[in-house]
Short mmCIF file of C-alpha atoms in Angstrom, two decimals:
data_model
loop_
_atom_site.label_atom_id
_atom_site.label_comp_id
_atom_site.label_asym_id
_atom_site.label_seq_id
_atom_site.Cartn_x
_atom_site.Cartn_y
_atom_site.Cartn_z
CA MET A 132 119.49 121.84 125.91
CA ILE A 133 117.58 119.76 123.38
CA GLU A 134 117.42 116.02 124.00
CA LYS A 135 114.61 114.75 121.78
CA LEU A 136 112.68 115.90 118.71
CA ILE A 137 109.20 114.83 117.63
CA ALA A 138 109.62 115.27 113.87
CA ASP A 139 112.07 114.07 111.23
CA LEU A 140 111.79 116.61 108.42
CA HIS A 141 114.01 115.03 105.76
CA SER A 142 113.61 111.46 104.54
CA HIS A 143 113.58 109.45 101.33
CA THR A 144 111.59 106.50 100.00
CA LEU A 145 112.48 104.15 97.18
CA ALA A 146 110.88 106.67 94.81
CA SER A 147 114.41 108.11 95.00
CA THR A 148 115.95 104.96 93.62
CA HIS A 149 119.16 105.29 95.65
CA ALA A 150 116.92 104.89 98.73
CA TYR A 151 115.49 101.55 99.81
CA SER A 152 112.29 101.76 101.89
CA THR A 153 108.63 102.54 101.32
CA ILE A 154 106.72 105.29 103.07
CA TYR A 155 104.84 102.56 104.95
CA GLU A 156 108.11 101.11 106.27
CA ASN A 157 109.46 104.56 107.10
CA THR A 158 106.39 105.47 109.15
CA LEU A 159 106.60 102.18 111.04
CA ALA A 160 110.19 103.08 111.95
CA ALA A 161 109.14 106.63 112.86
CA ARG A 162 106.44 105.31 115.19
CA GLU A 163 108.92 102.96 116.88
CA LYS A 164 111.23 105.94 117.48
CA GLY A 165 108.40 107.93 119.07
CA LEU A 166 108.11 110.45 116.25
CA LYS A 167 104.82 112.20 115.60
CA ILE A 168 105.69 113.70 112.20
CA LEU A 169 107.71 112.46 109.23
CA ALA A 170 108.37 114.52 106.12
CA MET A 171 108.60 112.50 102.91
CA THR A 172 111.04 114.52 100.81
CA ASP A 173 112.18 112.52 97.82
CA HIS A 174 114.69 114.08 95.45
CA GLY A 175 113.39 116.44 92.80
CA PRO A 176 113.14 115.26 89.18
CA ARG A 177 116.31 116.97 87.99
CA LEU A 178 118.39 114.16 89.55
CA PRO A 179 118.72 111.20 87.16
CA ASP A 180 117.40 108.55 89.57
CA SER A 181 114.57 110.58 91.05
CA ALA A 182 110.83 110.33 90.71
CA ASP A 183 108.80 111.88 87.96
CA ILE A 184 106.98 115.10 88.83
CA LEU A 185 103.74 113.09 88.93
CA HIS A 186 105.01 111.27 92.04
CA PHE A 187 104.97 114.53 93.97
CA LYS A 188 101.69 115.79 92.54
CA ASN A 189 99.92 112.53 93.30
CA SER A 190 101.30 112.18 96.84
CA VAL A 191 98.97 114.93 98.02
CA LYS A 192 95.92 113.03 96.75
CA ALA A 193 96.99 109.41 97.18
CA LEU A 194 98.44 109.42 100.69
CA PRO A 195 96.43 109.90 103.88
CA ASP A 196 97.53 112.53 106.35
CA THR A 197 98.59 109.85 108.83
CA ILE A 198 100.17 106.46 108.16
CA ASN A 199 100.81 104.05 111.04
CA GLY A 200 99.81 106.81 113.43
CA VAL A 201 102.47 109.22 112.12
CA LEU A 202 101.57 112.47 110.37
CA VAL A 203 103.18 112.47 106.93
CA LEU A 204 104.15 115.78 105.36
CA LYS A 205 104.18 115.32 101.59
CA GLY A 206 107.21 117.16 100.37
CA ILE A 207 110.19 117.27 98.05
CA GLU A 208 113.91 117.87 98.29
CA ALA A 209 114.18 120.17 95.29
CA ASN A 210 117.45 121.11 93.60
CA PHE A 211 119.07 124.52 93.40
CA LEU A 212 119.50 125.41 89.72
CA PRO A 213 121.24 128.27 87.88
CA GLY A 214 119.45 131.59 88.05
CA GLY A 215 117.94 130.98 91.46
CA LYS A 216 115.41 128.44 90.21
CA THR A 217 114.49 124.94 91.38
CA ASP A 218 112.97 121.84 89.81
CA CYS A 219 109.82 122.29 91.92
CA PRO A 220 107.40 124.43 89.89
CA GLU A 221 105.44 127.11 91.74
CA LYS A 222 102.13 125.28 91.32
CA LEU A 223 103.64 122.15 92.86
CA TYR A 224 105.19 124.18 95.68
CA ARG A 225 101.74 125.49 96.55
CA SER A 226 100.20 122.01 96.69
CA LEU A 227 102.89 120.28 98.80
CA ASP A 228 103.35 120.47 102.56
CA LEU A 229 107.09 121.10 102.78
CA VAL A 230 109.74 122.01 100.21
CA LEU A 231 113.41 121.49 100.99
CA CYS A 232 116.04 122.66 98.52
CA GLY A 233 119.68 121.57 98.32
CA PHE A 234 122.72 121.53 96.09
CA HIS A 235 123.22 118.16 94.36
CA ASN A 236 125.91 117.34 91.83
CA GLY A 237 123.59 115.31 89.64
CA ALA A 238 121.38 118.35 89.16
CA MET A 239 123.97 121.14 88.98
CA PRO A 240 127.74 121.02 89.48
CA SER A 241 129.22 123.61 91.81
CA GLN A 242 129.31 127.02 90.14
CA GLY A 243 131.93 128.45 92.48
CA ARG A 244 131.53 130.19 95.83
CA ASP A 245 130.06 133.49 94.67
CA GLU A 246 127.66 131.95 92.15
CA ASN A 247 126.53 129.22 94.56
CA THR A 248 125.81 131.91 97.13
CA GLU A 249 123.88 134.07 94.68
CA ILE A 250 121.80 131.10 93.51
CA ALA A 251 120.87 130.27 97.10
CA LEU A 252 120.01 133.88 97.96
CA LYS A 253 117.78 134.32 94.90
CA THR A 254 116.01 131.05 95.64
CA ILE A 255 115.42 131.93 99.28
CA ARG A 256 113.98 135.31 98.28
CA SER A 257 111.70 133.69 95.69
CA GLY A 258 109.39 132.44 98.46
CA LEU A 259 109.29 129.00 96.83
CA ILE A 260 111.35 126.98 99.31
CA ASP A 261 110.79 126.36 103.01
CA VAL A 262 114.04 124.75 104.19
CA ILE A 263 117.64 124.93 102.96
CA ALA A 264 118.84 121.31 102.93
CA HIS A 265 122.32 120.38 104.18
CA PRO A 266 123.88 123.85 103.68
CA GLY A 267 127.08 122.60 105.32
CA ASP A 268 127.97 120.45 102.28
CA PRO A 269 131.63 121.38 101.54
CA ASN A 270 131.30 120.25 97.91
CA TYR A 271 129.43 123.50 97.24
CA PRO A 272 131.46 126.40 98.67
CA LYS A 273 129.22 129.29 99.67
CA ASP A 274 128.94 132.29 101.98
CA LEU A 275 127.10 130.59 104.81
CA GLU A 276 126.72 133.80 106.80
CA ALA A 277 124.97 135.58 103.94
CA ILE A 278 122.70 132.59 103.34
CA VAL A 279 121.71 132.09 106.99
CA SER A 280 121.12 135.82 107.42
CA CYS A 281 118.89 135.90 104.33
CA ALA A 282 116.98 132.80 105.47
CA ALA A 283 116.32 134.43 108.84
CA GLU A 284 114.95 137.55 107.15
CA CYS A 285 112.70 135.51 104.84
CA GLY A 286 111.38 133.01 107.40
CA VAL A 287 113.05 130.09 105.63
CA ALA A 288 114.38 127.38 107.94
CA VAL A 289 117.99 126.24 107.84
CA GLU A 290 118.54 122.51 108.10
CA ILE A 291 121.04 120.88 110.42
CA ASN A 292 121.45 117.58 108.60
CA ALA A 293 122.10 114.56 110.80
CA ALA A 294 123.48 112.44 107.96
CA SER A 295 126.12 115.08 107.19
CA GLY A 296 127.23 114.88 110.81
CA ALA A 297 127.38 111.11 110.54
CA GLY A 298 129.81 111.27 107.62
CA SER A 299 127.64 111.08 104.50
CA ARG A 300 129.29 114.24 103.17
CA ILE A 301 132.96 114.06 104.10
CA GLY A 302 134.26 117.29 105.60
CA SER A 303 130.81 118.56 106.62
CA ASN A 304 131.23 118.64 110.39
CA GLU A 305 132.96 122.00 110.74
CA PHE A 306 130.49 123.60 108.32
CA CYS A 307 127.48 122.05 110.06
CA LEU A 308 128.69 123.50 113.36
CA LEU A 309 129.36 126.87 111.71
CA THR A 310 125.85 126.80 110.23
CA ALA A 311 124.40 126.11 113.67
CA LYS A 312 126.38 128.97 115.22
CA LEU A 313 125.20 131.33 112.48
CA CYS A 314 121.62 130.23 113.07
CA LYS A 315 121.98 131.24 116.68
CA LYS A 316 123.61 134.56 115.72
CA TYR A 317 120.85 135.53 113.27
CA HIS A 318 117.95 133.85 115.13
CA ALA A 319 117.19 131.72 112.08
CA LEU A 320 114.62 128.97 112.26
CA VAL A 321 116.22 125.53 112.37
CA SER A 322 114.91 122.31 110.82
CA VAL A 323 116.39 118.92 111.64
CA GLY A 324 116.30 115.89 109.36
CA SER A 325 117.87 112.46 109.29
CA ASP A 326 118.15 112.44 105.48
CA ALA A 327 117.43 108.73 105.87
CA HIS A 328 117.68 106.57 102.77
CA PHE A 329 116.70 103.40 104.66
CA MET A 330 114.11 102.91 107.38
CA THR A 331 116.55 102.14 110.19
CA ASN A 332 117.93 105.68 109.96
CA ILE A 333 114.54 107.37 110.31
CA GLY A 334 114.66 109.53 113.43
CA ASN A 335 118.44 109.18 113.75
CA LEU A 336 118.92 112.85 114.64
CA ARG A 337 121.66 112.58 117.26
CA HIS A 338 124.47 114.24 115.31
CA ALA A 339 122.30 117.21 114.40
CA ILE A 340 121.17 117.63 118.00
CA GLU A 341 124.82 117.65 119.08
CA PHE A 342 125.59 120.54 116.69
CA ILE A 343 122.53 122.44 117.89
CA ASN A 344 123.45 122.04 121.55
CA GLU A 345 127.11 122.87 120.99
CA ALA A 346 126.09 126.07 119.22
CA GLY A 347 123.70 126.93 122.05
CA ILE A 348 120.63 127.28 119.83
CA PRO A 349 117.56 127.80 122.05
CA GLU A 350 114.64 125.41 121.73
CA GLU A 351 112.30 128.09 120.42
CA GLN A 352 114.30 128.35 117.17
CA VAL A 353 113.98 124.64 116.33
CA ILE A 354 110.76 123.79 114.50
CA ASN A 355 110.91 120.02 115.29
CA THR A 356 110.35 120.31 119.04
CA SER A 357 106.53 120.06 119.01
CA MET A 358 103.67 119.30 116.64
CA GLU A 359 102.43 122.83 117.17
CA LYS A 360 105.70 124.42 116.04
CA THR A 361 106.15 122.13 113.06
CA LEU A 362 102.60 122.57 111.79
CA ASN A 363 102.52 126.28 112.49
CA PHE A 364 105.68 126.61 110.41
CA VAL A 365 104.03 124.75 107.52
CA ILE A 366 100.84 126.81 107.82
CA GLY A 367 102.87 130.01 108.04
CA ARG A 368 104.63 129.19 104.79
CA GLY A 369 101.25 129.16 103.03
CA HIS A 370 100.84 125.47 102.36
CA PRO A 371 97.39 124.15 101.59
CA HIS A 372 96.06 122.02 104.43
CA PRO A 373 95.51 124.37 107.37
CA GLU A 374 92.08 122.95 108.22
CA ASN A 375 93.44 119.41 108.58
CA TYR A 376 96.47 120.61 110.49
CA LEU A 377 94.47 122.83 112.81
CA LYS A 378 92.25 119.86 113.68
CA LEU A 379 95.36 117.83 114.47
CA LEU A 380 96.69 120.65 116.62
CA GLU A 381 93.47 120.62 118.65
CA THR A 382 94.15 117.01 119.66
CA ALA A 383 97.96 117.23 119.90
#
């Protein structure tokens, strides 16, 4: 039974202009909630109100590893695109810490169940995403079993999205629970994120934890339960800061 997580692996700053807080404000909120890690995952540039690609490139250089005592993973919530591509180029993927990828209407309307599924499978197999964001979104019909099974085979984490459980995507609850049950069935890695668009929702992971516990997912599958697991996941995906992370693990 999971009661508390130490990382929020999906959050937005005002660089996504439909969000309303800075990374400084978000890390303050994360610290108040007792979080040790916060992933900054603004929307990829294919969405009309998202940041330019330079925002993501520069985050690696401009931001320190820790802000307000919270380790910040510099990431992106990329967009699934036709043909199994994303709006996060391979070179950018290699330089970031964490790459989520989700279906978003502003980037690509639903292509239908079979095509949505094929796009997700190709993208997972590309090795250029780390986490499938809010797969329970009912606006994009898909074969969840095929996607979770493929993610498990490829070492890609499947997100249980707390905001979906809280009603941000109407009709998501049954699909979020189904996703969690499939994660247990296929022993897929699970990532949990608040999908916060304002600082007060940082670390608000309750609804996701409820899905995880109802599905009976064991703690060892969830990458947010310790700094070691979160950072080892990032390192295992081939991201570029293992020396910094290994130093942090020594003092964790």
